[in-house]
mmCIF file of C-alpha atoms in Angstrom:
data_model
loop_
_atom_site.group_PDB
_atom_site.id
_atom_site.type_symbol
_atom_site.label_atom_id
_atom_site.label_comp_id
_atom_site.label_asym_id
_atom_site.label_seq_id
_atom_site.Cartn_x
_atom_site.Cartn_y
_atom_site.Cartn_z
ATOM 1 C CA MET A 1077 -0.089 0.045 0.017
ATOM 2 C CA SER A 1078 1.234 3.540 -0.620
ATOM 3 C CA VAL A 1079 0.169 7.071 0.155
ATOM 4 C CA THR A 1080 1.099 10.269 -1.542
ATOM 5 C CA ALA A 1081 0.517 13.923 -0.644
ATOM 6 C CA ALA A 1082 1.902 17.025 -2.366
ATOM 7 C CA VAL A 1083 1.966 20.680 -2.188
ATOM 8 C CA GLU A 1084 3.443 23.698 -4.025
ATOM 9 C CA ILE A 1085 5.461 25.976 -1.951
ATOM 10 C CA ASP A 1086 6.289 29.497 -2.965
ATOM 11 C CA ALA A 1087 9.944 29.188 -2.290
ATOM 12 C CA PRO A 1088 12.928 27.613 -3.924
ATOM 13 C CA PRO A 1089 14.002 24.102 -3.079
ATOM 14 C CA ALA A 1090 16.979 25.323 -1.014
ATOM 15 C CA ALA A 1091 14.676 27.034 1.430
ATOM 16 C CA VAL A 1092 12.357 24.027 1.656
ATOM 17 C CA TRP A 1093 15.380 21.774 2.204
ATOM 18 C CA GLU A 1094 16.726 23.828 4.965
ATOM 19 C CA ALA A 1095 13.490 23.556 6.869
ATOM 20 C CA LEU A 1096 13.073 19.855 6.064
ATOM 21 C CA THR A 1097 16.517 18.889 7.376
ATOM 22 C CA ALA A 1098 16.518 20.981 10.514
ATOM 23 C CA PHE A 1099 15.201 18.179 12.646
ATOM 24 C CA GLU A 1100 15.925 19.891 15.931
ATOM 25 C CA ARG A 1101 13.270 22.611 14.956
ATOM 26 C CA TYR A 1102 10.458 20.251 14.075
ATOM 27 C CA GLY A 1103 8.901 20.842 17.465
ATOM 28 C CA ALA A 1104 8.261 24.306 16.615
ATOM 29 C CA TRP A 1105 6.146 23.634 13.554
ATOM 30 C CA ASN A 1106 5.590 19.995 12.549
ATOM 31 C CA PRO A 1107 2.319 18.570 13.637
ATOM 32 C CA LEU A 1108 2.985 15.150 12.130
ATOM 33 C CA LEU A 1109 6.639 14.644 13.332
ATOM 34 C CA PRO A 1110 6.870 16.798 16.477
ATOM 35 C CA ARG A 1111 10.210 15.227 17.426
ATOM 36 C CA VAL A 1112 12.943 13.778 15.198
ATOM 37 C CA GLU A 1113 16.363 13.180 16.918
ATOM 38 C CA GLY A 1114 19.451 12.476 14.678
ATOM 39 C CA GLU A 1115 21.045 13.925 11.629
ATOM 40 C CA PRO A 1116 19.746 13.765 8.012
ATOM 41 C CA VAL A 1117 22.861 11.702 6.940
ATOM 42 C CA GLU A 1118 22.517 8.590 4.784
ATOM 43 C CA GLY A 1119 23.094 5.387 6.888
ATOM 44 C CA GLU A 1120 22.370 7.148 10.154
ATOM 45 C CA SER A 1121 19.572 6.159 12.542
ATOM 46 C CA VAL A 1122 16.965 8.705 13.689
ATOM 47 C CA ARG A 1123 14.472 8.444 16.517
ATOM 48 C CA ALA A 1124 11.079 10.188 15.815
ATOM 49 C CA VAL A 1125 7.575 10.393 17.135
ATOM 50 C CA ILE A 1126 4.699 10.214 14.631
ATOM 51 C CA ALA A 1127 1.596 12.105 15.747
ATOM 52 C CA GLN A 1128 -0.769 10.783 13.172
ATOM 53 C CA PRO A 1129 -4.324 12.400 13.475
ATOM 54 C CA ARG A 1130 -6.851 10.110 15.263
ATOM 55 C CA PHE A 1131 -4.055 7.842 16.610
ATOM 56 C CA PRO A 1132 -1.827 7.957 19.628
ATOM 57 C CA PRO A 1133 1.711 9.132 19.151
ATOM 58 C CA VAL A 1134 3.965 6.369 18.029
ATOM 59 C CA PRO A 1135 7.751 6.352 18.613
ATOM 60 C CA ILE A 1136 9.900 4.957 15.708
ATOM 61 C CA ARG A 1137 13.421 4.350 14.919
ATOM 62 C CA ALA A 1138 14.332 4.819 11.268
ATOM 63 C CA GLU A 1139 17.337 4.441 9.032
ATOM 64 C CA ILE A 1140 18.130 7.357 6.618
ATOM 65 C CA THR A 1141 18.277 5.624 3.240
ATOM 66 C CA ARG A 1142 18.697 8.538 0.846
ATOM 67 C CA VAL A 1143 19.932 12.205 1.102
ATOM 68 C CA ASP A 1144 20.020 14.040 -2.127
ATOM 69 C CA PRO A 1145 20.258 17.683 -1.130
ATOM 70 C CA GLU A 1146 17.326 19.824 -2.334
ATOM 71 C CA ARG A 1147 15.817 16.719 -4.026
ATOM 72 C CA GLU A 1148 15.026 13.892 -1.644
ATOM 73 C CA LEU A 1149 15.273 12.686 1.855
ATOM 74 C CA ALA A 1150 14.095 9.189 2.603
ATOM 75 C CA TRP A 1151 13.987 6.705 5.592
ATOM 76 C CA GLU A 1152 12.805 3.184 6.365
ATOM 77 C CA ALA A 1153 11.428 2.004 9.583
ATOM 78 C CA ALA A 1154 9.730 -0.950 11.173
ATOM 79 C CA VAL A 1155 6.468 -0.061 12.931
ATOM 80 C CA PRO A 1156 6.473 -1.207 16.738
ATOM 81 C CA GLY A 1157 4.803 -4.508 16.993
ATOM 82 C CA GLY A 1158 7.304 -7.071 15.782
ATOM 83 C CA GLY A 1159 8.152 -5.770 12.388
ATOM 84 C CA LEU A 1160 4.914 -6.814 10.731
ATOM 85 C CA VAL A 1161 4.724 -3.595 8.749
ATOM 86 C CA ARG A 1162 7.845 -1.986 7.163
ATOM 87 C CA VAL A 1163 7.499 1.737 6.231
ATOM 88 C CA SER A 1164 9.467 3.530 3.454
ATOM 89 C CA HIS A 1165 9.023 7.342 3.613
ATOM 90 C CA ALA A 1166 10.383 9.853 1.180
ATOM 91 C CA PHE A 1167 10.157 13.559 1.037
ATOM 92 C CA GLN A 1168 10.776 14.712 -2.531
ATOM 93 C CA LEU A 1169 11.438 18.327 -3.810
ATOM 94 C CA ARG A 1170 11.028 19.358 -7.403
ATOM 95 C CA PRO A 1171 11.739 22.840 -8.581
ATOM 96 C CA LEU A 1172 8.988 24.699 -10.414
ATOM 97 C CA ALA A 1173 8.812 28.216 -12.067
ATOM 98 C CA GLY A 1174 12.458 28.294 -12.994
ATOM 99 C CA GLY A 1175 13.408 27.190 -9.510
ATOM 100 C CA ASP A 1176 11.544 29.969 -7.537
ATOM 101 C CA ARG A 1177 8.777 27.492 -6.339
ATOM 102 C CA THR A 1178 9.018 23.889 -5.024
ATOM 103 C CA GLU A 1179 6.694 20.977 -5.403
ATOM 104 C CA PHE A 1180 7.029 19.064 -2.142
ATOM 105 C CA THR A 1181 5.750 15.468 -2.055
ATOM 106 C CA GLN A 1182 5.665 12.918 0.607
ATOM 107 C CA LEU A 1183 5.482 9.254 -0.526
ATOM 108 C CA GLU A 1184 4.928 6.426 1.887
ATOM 109 C CA ARG A 1185 4.883 2.694 1.226
ATOM 110 C CA LEU A 1186 3.848 0.003 3.679
ATOM 111 C CA ASP A 1187 5.238 -3.486 3.197
ATOM 112 C CA GLY A 1188 5.818 -6.589 5.154
ATOM 113 C CA PRO A 1189 3.591 -9.469 6.166
ATOM 114 C CA VAL A 1190 0.783 -7.036 7.198
ATOM 115 C CA GLY A 1191 1.670 -4.132 5.000
ATOM 116 C CA ALA A 1192 -0.576 -5.193 2.098
ATOM 117 C CA ALA A 1193 -3.495 -5.843 4.441
ATOM 118 C CA VAL A 1194 -3.617 -2.365 5.843
ATOM 119 C CA PRO A 1195 -7.278 -1.202 5.361
ATOM 120 C CA SER A 1196 -7.882 1.393 2.757
ATOM 121 C CA SER A 1197 -9.621 3.572 5.464
ATOM 122 C CA LEU A 1198 -6.149 4.039 6.993
ATOM 123 C CA VAL A 1199 -4.889 5.509 3.782
ATOM 124 C CA GLY A 1200 -7.173 8.536 4.232
ATOM 125 C CA PHE A 1201 -5.935 9.048 7.838
ATOM 126 C CA LEU A 1202 -2.273 8.800 6.686
ATOM 127 C CA ALA A 1203 -2.917 11.334 3.895
ATOM 128 C CA ASP A 1204 -4.527 13.692 6.426
ATOM 129 C CA GLY A 1205 -1.337 13.686 8.527
ATOM 130 C CA PHE A 1206 0.805 14.236 5.397
ATOM 131 C CA ASP A 1207 -1.383 17.113 4.285
ATOM 132 C CA GLU A 1208 -1.163 18.699 7.735
ATOM 133 C CA MET A 1209 2.614 18.522 7.658
ATOM 134 C CA ASN A 1210 2.804 19.877 4.171
ATOM 135 C CA GLU A 1211 0.603 22.786 5.079
ATOM 136 C CA ALA A 1212 2.758 23.433 8.101
ATOM 137 C CA LEU A 1213 5.891 23.292 6.182
ATOM 138 C CA THR A 1214 4.462 25.672 3.516
ATOM 139 C CA ARG A 1215 3.594 28.179 6.212
ATOM 140 C CA ARG A 1216 7.025 27.926 7.867
ATOM 141 C CA VAL A 1217 9.043 28.310 4.557
ATOM 142 C CA GLU A 1218 6.837 30.993 3.043
ATOM 143 C CA SER A 1219 7.075 32.969 6.282
ATOM 144 C CA GLY A 1220 10.853 32.787 6.368
ATOM 145 C CA ALA A 1221 10.755 31.140 9.899
ATOM 146 C CA TYR A 1222 13.063 28.209 8.795
ATOM 147 C CA ALA A 1223 16.092 30.547 8.514
ATOM 148 C CA ASP A 1224 18.696 30.571 11.154
ATOM 149 C CA GLY A 1225 18.134 33.578 13.544
ATOM 150 C CA VAL A 1226 14.435 33.604 13.033
ATOM 151 C CA PRO A 1227 12.923 32.682 16.465
ATOM 152 C CA ASP A 1228 10.470 29.881 16.621
ATOM 153 C CA HIS A 1229 7.146 30.920 18.151
ATOM 154 C CA ALA A 1230 5.678 27.674 19.087
ATOM 155 C CA ASP A 1231 7.159 24.499 20.264
ATOM 156 C CA HIS A 1232 5.064 21.356 19.930
ATOM 157 C CA ASN A 1233 7.718 19.262 22.132
ATOM 158 C CA ARG A 1234 6.508 20.940 25.245
#
């Protein structure tokens, strides 16, 4: 099963990438991933909390599988519960309008013994969470709040 959610952001890929890879600042803006600890470096492990709408927060450990600056960041994780579902998640950036805008897409694929049996109703819930993050990322980047030296106004980790 796979889920996709995309948004156009009125900023170049470099600005979107800067906000996307500043994991330590996710608590200030990211409703889906309010906490990610680690570095966006291929082969590294990160610890995260997924706050999917309508579900309790779920801690995960993921391995960064791809870092292509200003183009793609991807990771893979086993969902807690014995590894019955394996999750591959990618954040993709594509320049638009000569590089002044960015199409930002989240792609998630669920595999494993139970991955194919995930109910289709869950797809809508996952897409809702991705849409919420995409909208929050758009607000953050378009406001310039991602830039170093700009204070964060809210912290979802508290």
